[in-house]
């Protein structure tokens, strides 16, 4: 069974402790999100899970067959056009060039890019388009596990919804597992099976919230209702410092 | 290969865009002619006379030999600084300590006037090829070195991380992530290094050798042969303009298409 298991994870930068005793397991087909205020060590945790940083203490065991990463910023190669950017991951995975280009074109169309955009360089794309390309680059690999680092935070609501719909579609077909960090509670509620609340200084998990309703059955009413509920929670108020002073 | 074809395909359009440049050169020649009418032939020969002298010179075997000598020295000197500057610059750029330590040395190299290098080189190597080549290397090396150093130092950490997350193999990391960025710094440095080499080679020849175009310039000066001196200047400028605008600029445009 594919899974990501984090055990007793601790991490420090110099003398500053960033993460303390983090434990969780992400099973195949699950969406797990980590919410918490900015600067709380979320990105560090995600980088440790994705093997972009070396684990200092504790363990991260990733048995998913494949994974890919979508960053908060698009991080496209400025000297490559849209299609070449999308195909990078495929080429790195050993695809033949022609196949990689073909797959990339298919997914680009699915992500709302148009044929006339294919030859454009990133400098000629809007922020939203760049993020579409970045998503396409991550998902064209059909990863078993997807790491998302607040990828929706800079997008307008329309595009946010569009990309989330694509993800929800994949989730309901059990095609993908997602580890997702965000500071947006509504986003987390819409997408996750489980939400971990990460409190800062040093980052540690204070609470878990679980949602059993399948993602494609969650409507706006559900999201608003759950958000309202979660915002009453003492730990949430404390972690996000929501209390009126 | 595809790339070279694209450069060739866009070349006519590029040339066509050069009318503005041609107009400005013609305007410059017009001012030159006005200067001739004010100051007379001895001080400033007319463009017509200069170009006549030039065509006589270019049909002369011995002048061609002088040009070849100068070209040889410039290309050896520039070629060596290109290879050394690029490789050492890249190497220094990859190590924080090395790049920190090389900064003051580069400042010394850049700050030292080329004429002082010529004097030292004359003492060390005598009057000949070595002196000229050495001076060319010393003058153009730091420019290329700094370009390569900056290119490597400014590699984007976020893109490196992206490459890591997609598990790019080493050749993709190099050709798709590092190389285009570094090249966009190194190539302009090569161009300015070449300009520097071409200027320095003439100066070094004028002072330190008895052949090459620099030496011909010295002879023209001693005989007060202003038309020949000006014709030599035209050769120098013309060849530099040819290399820069006809060969390098089209490549640069194609290479930097992705830039803002």
Short mmCIF file of C-alpha atoms in Angstrom, two decimals:
data_model
loop_
_atom_site.label_atom_id
_atom_site.label_comp_id
_atom_site.label_asym_id
_atom_site.label_seq_id
_atom_site.Cartn_x
_atom_site.Cartn_y
_atom_site.Cartn_z
CA UNK A 1 0.00 0.00 0.00
CA UNK A 2 1.39 3.39 -0.99
CA UNK A 3 1.66 5.87 1.84
CA UNK A 4 3.61 8.76 3.24
CA UNK A 5 4.54 8.38 6.85
CA UNK A 6 6.08 11.11 8.98
CA UNK A 7 7.36 10.09 12.39
CA UNK A 8 8.75 12.23 15.21
CA UNK A 9 10.00 14.83 12.80
CA UNK A 10 12.05 17.69 14.24
CA UNK A 11 13.82 20.39 12.28
CA UNK A 12 15.91 23.42 13.15
CA UNK A 13 17.63 26.19 11.24
CA UNK A 14 20.67 26.95 13.33
CA UNK A 15 19.43 27.38 16.88
CA UNK A 16 15.86 28.15 15.86
CA UNK A 17 13.55 25.20 16.12
CA UNK A 18 11.14 25.20 13.19
CA UNK A 19 9.28 21.92 13.57
CA UNK A 20 8.72 19.84 16.66
CA UNK A 21 7.54 16.27 16.88
CA UNK A 22 5.44 16.06 13.74
CA UNK A 23 3.57 12.79 13.17
CA UNK A 24 1.06 11.94 10.47
CA UNK A 25 0.31 9.40 7.78
CA UNK A 26 -1.10 10.05 4.34
CA UNK A 27 -2.77 7.01 2.76
CA UNK A 28 -3.29 6.45 -0.93
CA UNK A 29 -6.25 8.35 -2.33
CA UNK A 30 -6.36 10.73 0.61
CA UNK A 31 -6.08 14.49 0.69
CA UNK A 32 -4.31 15.82 3.71
CA UNK A 33 -3.89 19.50 4.27
CA UNK A 34 -1.74 21.34 6.73
CA UNK A 35 -3.07 24.72 7.73
CA UNK A 36 -1.46 27.31 9.88
CA UNK A 37 -0.37 30.93 9.90
CA UNK A 38 2.43 32.15 7.61
CA UNK A 39 5.90 31.57 8.96
CA UNK A 40 4.79 28.54 10.94
CA UNK A 41 7.06 26.03 9.22
CA UNK A 42 4.51 24.72 6.70
CA UNK A 43 6.77 25.09 3.71
CA UNK A 44 9.69 23.50 5.56
CA UNK A 45 7.48 20.54 6.45
CA UNK A 46 6.37 20.14 2.85
CA UNK A 47 9.93 20.37 1.55
CA UNK A 48 11.02 17.70 4.01
CA UNK A 49 8.19 15.42 2.89
CA UNK A 50 9.03 16.01 -0.79
CA UNK A 51 12.71 15.27 -0.21
CA UNK A 52 13.75 18.77 -1.23
CA UNK A 53 15.47 19.14 2.12
CA UNK A 54 17.39 16.67 4.25
CA UNK A 55 15.66 15.27 7.33
CA UNK A 56 17.60 16.08 10.50
CA UNK A 57 15.68 14.17 13.13
CA UNK A 58 12.86 11.66 12.84
CA UNK A 59 11.81 9.98 9.61
CA UNK A 60 9.86 10.57 6.42
CA UNK A 61 8.95 7.38 4.57
CA UNK A 62 7.45 7.85 1.14
CA UNK A 63 6.32 4.67 -0.62
CA UNK A 64 4.25 6.38 -3.34
CA UNK A 65 5.40 5.27 -6.77
CA UNK A 66 5.54 8.79 -8.16
CA UNK A 67 5.16 12.32 -6.92
CA UNK A 68 5.32 15.85 -8.22
CA UNK A 69 5.34 19.31 -6.76
CA UNK A 70 3.41 22.48 -7.60
CA UNK A 71 4.94 25.57 -6.05
CA UNK A 72 3.39 28.74 -4.77
CA UNK A 73 4.99 30.63 -7.66
CA UNK A 74 4.91 29.01 -11.08
CA UNK A 75 8.71 28.56 -11.32
CA UNK A 76 8.77 28.14 -15.07
CA UNK A 77 12.01 28.13 -17.02
CA UNK A 78 11.99 31.60 -18.63
CA UNK A 79 13.87 30.39 -21.74
CA UNK A 80 11.41 27.60 -22.53
CA UNK A 81 8.01 28.06 -24.14
CA UNK A 82 4.79 26.80 -22.60
CA UNK A 83 4.86 23.31 -24.09
CA UNK A 84 8.55 22.78 -23.41
CA UNK A 85 8.01 23.84 -19.81
CA UNK A 86 5.19 21.37 -19.34
CA UNK A 87 7.17 18.56 -20.94
CA UNK A 88 10.21 19.04 -18.67
CA UNK A 89 8.95 16.63 -16.03
CA UNK A 90 8.12 14.00 -18.66
CA UNK A 91 11.54 14.30 -20.25
CA UNK A 92 13.17 13.97 -16.83
CA UNK A 93 11.11 10.82 -16.31
CA UNK A 94 12.60 9.38 -19.50
CA UNK A 95 9.80 9.93 -22.04
CA UNK A 96 10.71 10.25 -25.70
CA UNK A 97 10.65 13.84 -26.82
CA UNK A 98 7.81 13.44 -29.30
CA UNK A 99 5.58 11.64 -26.79
CA UNK A 100 6.34 14.20 -24.13
CA UNK A 101 5.35 17.07 -26.41
CA UNK A 102 2.15 15.34 -27.42
CA UNK A 103 1.12 14.60 -23.82
CA UNK A 104 1.97 18.18 -22.86
CA UNK A 105 -0.22 19.61 -25.60
CA UNK A 106 -3.14 17.46 -24.51
CA UNK A 107 -2.92 18.50 -20.89
CA UNK A 108 -2.34 22.15 -21.78
CA UNK A 109 -5.67 22.21 -23.61
CA UNK A 110 -7.36 20.58 -20.65
CA UNK A 111 -5.97 23.27 -18.37
CA UNK A 112 -7.52 26.04 -20.43
CA UNK A 113 -4.45 27.05 -22.41
CA UNK A 114 -4.99 27.70 -26.08
CA UNK A 115 -3.01 26.55 -29.05
CA UNK A 116 -1.78 30.05 -29.80
CA UNK A 117 -0.22 30.17 -26.32
CA UNK A 118 1.91 27.07 -26.86
CA UNK A 119 4.92 28.87 -28.32
CA UNK A 120 4.86 31.75 -25.86
CA UNK A 121 7.61 32.35 -23.34
CA UNK A 122 6.68 32.81 -19.67
CA UNK A 123 7.36 36.57 -19.90
CA UNK A 124 4.34 36.87 -22.21
CA UNK A 125 1.96 34.99 -19.90
CA UNK A 126 -0.26 36.41 -17.18
CA UNK A 127 0.15 35.21 -13.61
CA UNK A 128 -2.88 32.94 -13.91
CA UNK A 129 -1.64 31.39 -17.15
CA UNK A 130 1.75 30.72 -15.60
CA UNK A 131 0.07 28.90 -12.75
CA UNK A 132 -1.96 26.84 -15.22
CA UNK A 133 1.30 25.83 -16.90
CA UNK A 134 2.85 24.98 -13.56
CA UNK A 135 -0.14 22.81 -12.66
CA UNK A 136 -0.08 21.11 -16.02
CA UNK A 137 3.64 20.41 -15.59
CA UNK A 138 2.97 18.75 -12.23
CA UNK A 139 -0.09 16.78 -13.30
CA UNK A 140 1.05 15.64 -16.74
CA UNK A 141 3.21 13.11 -14.90
CA UNK A 142 0.04 11.52 -13.47
CA UNK A 143 1.66 11.50 -10.06
CA UNK A 144 0.42 9.19 -7.39
CA UNK A 145 1.19 11.84 -4.80
CA UNK A 146 0.95 15.58 -5.40
CA UNK A 147 2.59 18.17 -3.16
CA UNK A 148 0.91 21.55 -3.26
CA UNK A 149 2.51 24.62 -1.70
CA UNK A 150 -0.28 27.21 -1.51
CA UNK A 151 -0.63 27.13 -5.27
CA UNK A 152 -3.95 28.98 -5.31
CA UNK A 153 -2.97 31.88 -3.11
CA UNK A 154 -2.20 34.30 -5.94
CA UNK A 155 -5.10 33.36 -8.22
CA UNK A 156 -8.45 35.01 -8.81
CA UNK A 157 -11.54 33.12 -7.62
CA UNK A 158 -12.53 31.92 -11.09
CA UNK A 159 -9.23 30.26 -11.83
CA UNK A 160 -8.94 28.97 -8.27
CA UNK A 161 -12.28 27.23 -8.65
CA UNK A 162 -11.37 25.87 -12.07
CA UNK A 163 -8.13 24.28 -10.88
CA UNK A 164 -9.78 22.95 -7.74
CA UNK A 165 -12.51 21.35 -9.85
CA UNK A 166 -9.89 19.51 -11.88
CA UNK A 167 -8.29 18.27 -8.66
CA UNK A 168 -11.63 17.24 -7.13
CA UNK A 169 -12.40 15.30 -10.28
CA UNK A 170 -9.13 13.41 -9.94
CA UNK A 171 -9.68 12.88 -6.22
CA UNK A 172 -13.13 11.39 -6.70
CA UNK A 173 -11.69 8.95 -9.22
CA UNK A 174 -9.11 8.01 -6.58
CA UNK A 175 -6.37 8.85 -9.07
CA UNK A 176 -4.32 10.96 -6.77
CA UNK A 177 -3.24 11.62 -3.20
CA UNK A 178 -2.47 15.15 -2.14
CA UNK A 179 -0.40 16.74 0.59
CA UNK A 180 -1.43 20.32 0.60
CA UNK A 181 -0.36 23.31 2.67
CA UNK A 182 -2.38 26.47 2.87
CA UNK A 183 -3.42 29.27 5.16
CA UNK A 184 -6.87 29.39 3.61
CA UNK A 185 -9.27 27.35 5.73
CA UNK A 186 -12.10 27.31 3.17
CA UNK A 187 -9.75 25.93 0.54
CA UNK A 188 -8.63 23.22 2.95
CA UNK A 189 -12.21 22.31 3.83
CA UNK A 190 -13.22 22.06 0.20
CA UNK A 191 -10.43 19.66 -0.73
CA UNK A 192 -9.28 17.69 2.30
CA UNK A 193 -10.15 14.43 3.99
CA UNK A 194 -8.10 15.52 6.93
CA UNK A 195 -6.81 18.88 8.11
CA UNK A 196 -3.85 19.21 10.43
CA UNK A 197 -3.52 22.46 12.34
CA UNK A 198 0.10 23.57 12.64
CA UNK A 199 0.86 26.09 15.36
CA UNK A 200 4.02 28.18 15.10
CA UNK A 201 7.12 28.65 17.30
CA UNK A 202 8.08 25.89 16.92
CA UNK A 203 5.71 24.29 14.41
CA UNK A 204 3.76 21.49 16.01
CA UNK A 205 0.42 19.87 15.27
CA UNK A 206 -2.26 20.91 17.74
CA UNK A 207 -5.42 19.49 16.24
CA UNK A 208 -6.88 17.30 13.51
CA UNK A 209 -10.16 17.77 11.68
CA UNK A 210 -11.66 15.05 9.51
CA UNK A 211 -14.27 15.31 6.77
CA UNK A 212 -15.97 12.22 5.42
CA UNK A 213 -18.28 13.72 2.78
CA UNK A 214 -16.74 13.01 -0.67
CA UNK A 215 -15.15 16.11 -2.20
CA UNK A 216 -17.41 16.22 -5.26
CA UNK A 217 -20.48 16.31 -3.03
CA UNK A 218 -19.24 19.30 -1.05
CA UNK A 219 -21.11 22.41 -2.13
CA UNK A 220 -20.59 26.03 -1.11
CA UNK A 221 -23.10 25.68 1.70
CA UNK A 222 -21.09 22.82 3.16
CA UNK A 223 -17.84 24.75 2.92
CA UNK A 224 -19.31 27.88 4.53
CA UNK A 225 -20.98 25.90 7.26
CA UNK A 226 -17.82 23.97 8.12
CA UNK A 227 -15.69 27.12 7.94
CA UNK A 228 -18.02 28.87 10.35
CA UNK A 229 -17.83 25.89 12.66
CA UNK A 230 -14.07 25.59 12.52
CA UNK A 231 -13.63 29.29 13.15
CA UNK A 232 -15.36 28.85 16.52
CA UNK A 233 -12.76 26.32 17.54
CA UNK A 234 -10.58 27.49 20.43
CA UNK A 235 -7.39 26.04 18.92
CA UNK A 236 -8.01 27.71 15.56
CA UNK A 237 -8.67 31.05 17.21
CA UNK A 238 -5.52 30.63 19.22
CA UNK A 239 -3.29 29.49 16.35
CA UNK A 240 -4.35 32.16 13.89
CA UNK A 241 -4.53 34.76 16.70
CA UNK A 242 -8.11 35.61 15.80
CA UNK A 243 -9.12 36.80 19.24
CA UNK A 244 -10.06 40.47 19.37
CA UNK A 245 -7.65 42.39 21.50
CA UNK B 1 21.15 23.08 -36.03
CA UNK B 2 17.52 24.20 -35.96
CA UNK B 3 18.77 27.20 -34.10
CA UNK B 4 21.36 28.13 -36.73
CA UNK B 5 18.70 27.84 -39.44
CA UNK B 6 16.40 30.16 -37.52
CA UNK B 7 19.18 32.75 -37.23
CA UNK B 8 19.75 32.55 -40.99
CA UNK B 9 16.03 32.78 -41.70
CA UNK B 10 15.61 35.92 -39.60
CA UNK B 11 18.78 37.47 -41.00
CA UNK B 12 17.30 39.39 -43.98
CA UNK B 13 14.65 40.95 -41.73
CA UNK B 14 17.40 41.91 -39.32
CA UNK B 15 19.46 43.52 -42.09
CA UNK B 16 16.41 45.41 -43.33
CA UNK B 17 15.96 46.85 -39.85
CA UNK B 18 19.43 48.38 -40.17
CA UNK B 19 18.48 51.39 -42.36
CA UNK B 20 18.40 53.64 -39.32
CA UNK B 21 21.97 52.64 -38.49
CA UNK B 22 23.06 53.25 -42.09
CA UNK B 23 21.46 56.71 -42.02
CA UNK B 24 23.29 57.59 -38.82
CA UNK B 25 26.63 56.44 -40.28
CA UNK B 26 26.05 58.52 -43.40
CA UNK B 27 25.22 61.52 -41.24
CA UNK B 28 28.46 60.97 -39.37
CA UNK B 29 30.39 60.90 -42.67
CA UNK B 30 28.66 64.15 -43.66
CA UNK B 31 29.94 65.84 -40.49
CA UNK B 32 33.36 64.41 -41.21
CA UNK B 33 33.31 66.00 -44.65
CA UNK B 34 32.24 69.32 -43.12
CA UNK B 35 35.21 69.05 -40.75
CA UNK B 36 37.49 68.51 -43.75
CA UNK B 37 36.16 71.66 -45.42
CA UNK B 38 36.83 73.70 -42.30
CA UNK B 39 40.24 72.33 -41.27
CA UNK B 40 41.80 71.24 -44.55
CA UNK B 41 43.34 68.05 -45.90
CA UNK B 42 46.34 67.76 -43.60
CA UNK B 43 44.38 67.80 -40.36
CA UNK B 44 41.32 65.89 -41.51
CA UNK B 45 41.34 64.33 -44.99
CA UNK B 46 37.94 64.08 -46.65
CA UNK B 47 36.02 60.81 -46.45
CA UNK B 48 36.41 60.37 -50.19
CA UNK B 49 40.20 60.63 -50.02
CA UNK B 50 40.28 58.29 -47.00
CA UNK B 51 38.22 55.65 -48.75
CA UNK B 52 40.37 55.98 -51.90
CA UNK B 53 43.50 55.40 -49.79
CA UNK B 54 41.73 52.51 -48.12
CA UNK B 55 40.96 50.77 -51.42
CA UNK B 56 44.56 51.25 -52.60
CA UNK B 57 45.79 49.79 -49.30
CA UNK B 58 43.47 46.81 -49.44
CA UNK B 59 44.73 45.84 -52.88
CA UNK B 60 48.30 45.92 -51.54
CA UNK B 61 49.69 42.49 -50.52
CA UNK B 62 51.84 43.87 -47.69
CA UNK B 63 48.94 45.66 -46.01
CA UNK B 64 46.92 42.42 -46.05
CA UNK B 65 49.86 40.70 -44.35
CA UNK B 66 49.85 43.36 -41.63
CA UNK B 67 46.12 42.87 -41.09
CA UNK B 68 46.61 39.11 -40.86
CA UNK B 69 49.35 39.56 -38.27
CA UNK B 70 47.08 41.73 -36.14
CA UNK B 71 44.15 39.32 -36.56
CA UNK B 72 46.38 36.45 -35.48
CA UNK B 73 47.49 38.22 -32.31
CA UNK B 74 44.01 39.40 -31.44
CA UNK B 75 42.43 36.00 -31.96
CA UNK B 76 45.07 34.10 -29.99
CA UNK B 77 44.83 36.61 -27.15
CA UNK B 78 41.06 36.82 -27.16
CA UNK B 79 40.66 33.07 -27.65
CA UNK B 80 42.81 32.38 -24.62
CA UNK B 81 40.95 34.87 -22.43
CA UNK B 82 37.66 33.46 -23.66
CA UNK B 83 38.59 29.93 -22.66
CA UNK B 84 40.39 30.87 -19.45
CA UNK B 85 37.95 33.57 -18.40
CA UNK B 86 34.88 31.45 -19.00
CA UNK B 87 36.16 28.30 -17.33
CA UNK B 88 37.74 30.04 -14.34
CA UNK B 89 34.74 32.33 -13.97
CA UNK B 90 32.33 29.38 -13.91
CA UNK B 91 34.55 27.54 -11.47
CA UNK B 92 34.84 30.55 -9.17
CA UNK B 93 31.10 31.14 -9.40
CA UNK B 94 30.26 27.69 -8.10
CA UNK B 95 32.19 28.24 -4.87
CA UNK B 96 31.27 31.11 -2.57
CA UNK B 97 34.79 31.42 -1.16
CA UNK B 98 36.43 31.44 -4.58
CA UNK B 99 34.10 34.13 -5.89
CA UNK B 100 34.68 36.25 -2.80
CA UNK B 101 38.44 35.91 -3.12
CA UNK B 102 38.52 36.61 -6.85
CA UNK B 103 36.68 39.93 -6.56
CA UNK B 104 39.68 42.05 -5.42
CA UNK B 105 41.95 40.40 -7.99
CA UNK B 106 39.50 41.28 -10.72
CA UNK B 107 39.39 44.86 -9.42
CA UNK B 108 43.18 45.02 -9.69
CA UNK B 109 43.13 43.61 -13.21
CA UNK B 110 40.36 45.96 -14.35
CA UNK B 111 41.78 48.97 -12.53
CA UNK B 112 45.28 48.63 -13.94
CA UNK B 113 45.60 50.78 -17.09
CA UNK B 114 46.41 48.71 -20.21
CA UNK B 115 49.30 51.05 -21.03
CA UNK B 116 50.98 50.00 -17.77
CA UNK B 117 50.57 46.37 -18.75
CA UNK B 118 52.17 47.10 -22.12
CA UNK B 119 55.21 48.62 -20.41
CA UNK B 120 55.55 45.64 -18.08
CA UNK B 121 55.04 43.19 -20.93
CA UNK B 122 57.72 44.94 -22.98
CA UNK B 123 60.15 44.48 -20.09
CA UNK B 124 59.14 40.84 -19.58
CA UNK B 125 58.72 39.63 -23.15
CA UNK B 126 60.60 42.13 -25.29
CA UNK B 127 59.23 43.52 -28.57
CA UNK B 128 57.13 40.90 -30.29
CA UNK B 129 54.04 38.75 -30.47
CA UNK B 130 54.12 37.72 -26.81
CA UNK B 131 53.89 41.28 -25.54
CA UNK B 132 50.84 42.03 -27.65
CA UNK B 133 49.10 38.74 -26.89
CA UNK B 134 49.79 39.08 -23.18
CA UNK B 135 48.33 42.58 -23.07
CA UNK B 136 45.24 41.47 -24.96
CA UNK B 137 44.71 38.60 -22.51
CA UNK B 138 45.20 40.75 -19.46
CA UNK B 139 42.77 43.37 -20.74
CA UNK B 140 39.94 41.13 -21.91
CA UNK B 141 40.21 38.27 -19.42
CA UNK B 142 38.63 40.10 -16.45
CA UNK B 143 35.60 41.12 -18.52
CA UNK B 144 34.88 37.54 -19.55
CA UNK B 145 35.71 36.25 -16.08
CA UNK B 146 33.29 38.64 -14.36
CA UNK B 147 30.52 37.72 -16.83
CA UNK B 148 30.92 34.01 -16.17
CA UNK B 149 31.20 34.59 -12.43
CA UNK B 150 28.03 36.68 -12.30
CA UNK B 151 26.16 34.20 -14.44
CA UNK B 152 26.93 31.40 -12.05
CA UNK B 153 26.39 33.43 -8.90
CA UNK B 154 22.94 34.58 -9.95
CA UNK B 155 21.51 31.14 -10.72
CA UNK B 156 17.97 31.04 -9.41
CA UNK B 157 17.64 28.87 -6.29
CA UNK B 158 13.91 28.43 -6.89
CA UNK B 159 14.50 26.94 -10.32
CA UNK B 160 17.17 24.64 -8.90
CA UNK B 161 14.62 23.43 -6.37
CA UNK B 162 12.05 22.94 -9.12
CA UNK B 163 14.59 20.88 -11.08
CA UNK B 164 15.23 18.82 -7.97
CA UNK B 165 11.54 18.23 -7.36
CA UNK B 166 11.13 16.85 -10.88
CA UNK B 167 14.30 14.79 -10.46
CA UNK B 168 16.03 16.29 -13.50
CA UNK B 169 19.01 14.17 -14.52
CA UNK B 170 22.37 16.02 -14.54
CA UNK B 171 22.38 16.74 -18.27
CA UNK B 172 18.93 18.37 -18.09
CA UNK B 173 19.98 20.36 -15.05
CA UNK B 174 22.95 21.63 -16.98
CA UNK B 175 21.47 22.24 -20.44
CA UNK B 176 17.94 23.31 -19.49
CA UNK B 177 18.40 25.08 -16.16
CA UNK B 178 21.97 26.34 -15.73
CA UNK B 179 23.29 26.85 -19.24
CA UNK B 180 20.70 29.27 -20.70
CA UNK B 181 20.99 31.51 -17.66
CA UNK B 182 24.78 31.48 -17.55
CA UNK B 183 25.00 31.97 -21.30
CA UNK B 184 22.84 35.08 -21.12
CA UNK B 185 25.55 36.60 -18.93
CA UNK B 186 28.61 35.11 -20.62
CA UNK B 187 27.72 35.97 -24.19
CA UNK B 188 27.48 39.77 -23.73
CA UNK B 189 30.73 39.54 -21.77
CA UNK B 190 32.35 37.83 -24.76
CA UNK B 191 31.14 40.62 -27.00
CA UNK B 192 32.59 43.37 -24.82
CA UNK B 193 35.75 41.33 -24.27
CA UNK B 194 36.17 41.10 -28.02
CA UNK B 195 35.76 44.86 -28.43
CA UNK B 196 38.36 45.40 -25.75
CA UNK B 197 40.78 42.91 -27.34
CA UNK B 198 40.52 44.63 -30.70
CA UNK B 199 41.31 48.05 -29.23
CA UNK B 200 44.15 46.81 -27.08
CA UNK B 201 45.84 44.87 -29.86
CA UNK B 202 46.27 48.05 -31.91
CA UNK B 203 47.60 50.00 -28.96
CA UNK B 204 50.08 47.29 -27.99
CA UNK B 205 51.28 46.95 -31.58
CA UNK B 206 51.72 50.68 -31.93
CA UNK B 207 54.07 50.75 -28.96
CA UNK B 208 55.72 47.36 -28.95
CA UNK B 209 56.07 45.87 -32.42
CA UNK B 210 57.29 46.65 -35.90
CA UNK B 211 54.49 44.91 -37.76
CA UNK B 212 50.69 44.66 -37.66
CA UNK B 213 48.18 47.47 -38.24
CA UNK B 214 49.16 49.17 -34.99
CA UNK B 215 52.72 49.51 -36.23
CA UNK B 216 51.46 50.80 -39.60
CA UNK B 217 49.55 53.43 -37.68
CA UNK B 218 52.76 54.45 -35.91
CA UNK B 219 54.54 54.75 -39.29
CA UNK B 220 51.68 56.83 -40.72
CA UNK B 221 51.92 59.14 -37.72
CA UNK B 222 55.68 59.66 -38.07
CA UNK B 223 55.28 60.49 -41.76
CA UNK B 224 52.29 62.77 -41.06
CA UNK B 225 50.33 60.61 -43.51
CA UNK B 226 46.86 61.46 -42.22
CA UNK B 227 44.87 59.71 -45.00
CA UNK B 228 46.62 56.40 -44.26
CA UNK B 229 46.12 56.84 -40.51
CA UNK B 230 42.42 57.47 -41.06
CA UNK B 231 42.15 54.55 -43.47
CA UNK B 232 43.61 52.28 -40.78
CA UNK B 233 41.09 53.62 -38.29
CA UNK B 234 38.34 52.83 -40.81
CA UNK B 235 39.67 49.27 -41.12
CA UNK B 236 39.59 48.86 -37.34
CA UNK B 237 36.14 50.31 -36.84
CA UNK B 238 34.72 48.61 -39.93
CA UNK B 239 35.89 45.16 -38.90
CA UNK B 240 34.59 45.61 -35.36
CA UNK B 241 31.22 46.79 -36.65
CA UNK B 242 31.05 43.86 -39.02
CA UNK B 243 31.73 41.33 -36.28
CA UNK B 244 29.40 42.97 -33.82
CA UNK B 245 26.41 43.82 -36.00
CA UNK B 246 26.53 41.19 -38.71
CA UNK B 247 27.69 38.16 -36.74
CA UNK B 248 27.10 38.60 -33.01
CA UNK B 249 23.95 40.70 -32.78
CA UNK B 250 21.71 38.26 -34.76
CA UNK B 251 22.91 35.42 -32.52
CA UNK B 252 22.29 37.49 -29.43
CA UNK B 253 18.76 38.36 -30.52
CA UNK B 254 17.89 34.73 -31.08
CA UNK B 255 19.48 33.60 -27.82
CA UNK B 256 17.75 36.24 -25.75
CA UNK B 257 14.29 35.99 -27.26
CA UNK B 258 12.89 34.91 -23.91
CA UNK B 259 14.08 38.02 -22.12
CA UNK B 260 11.87 40.99 -21.26
#
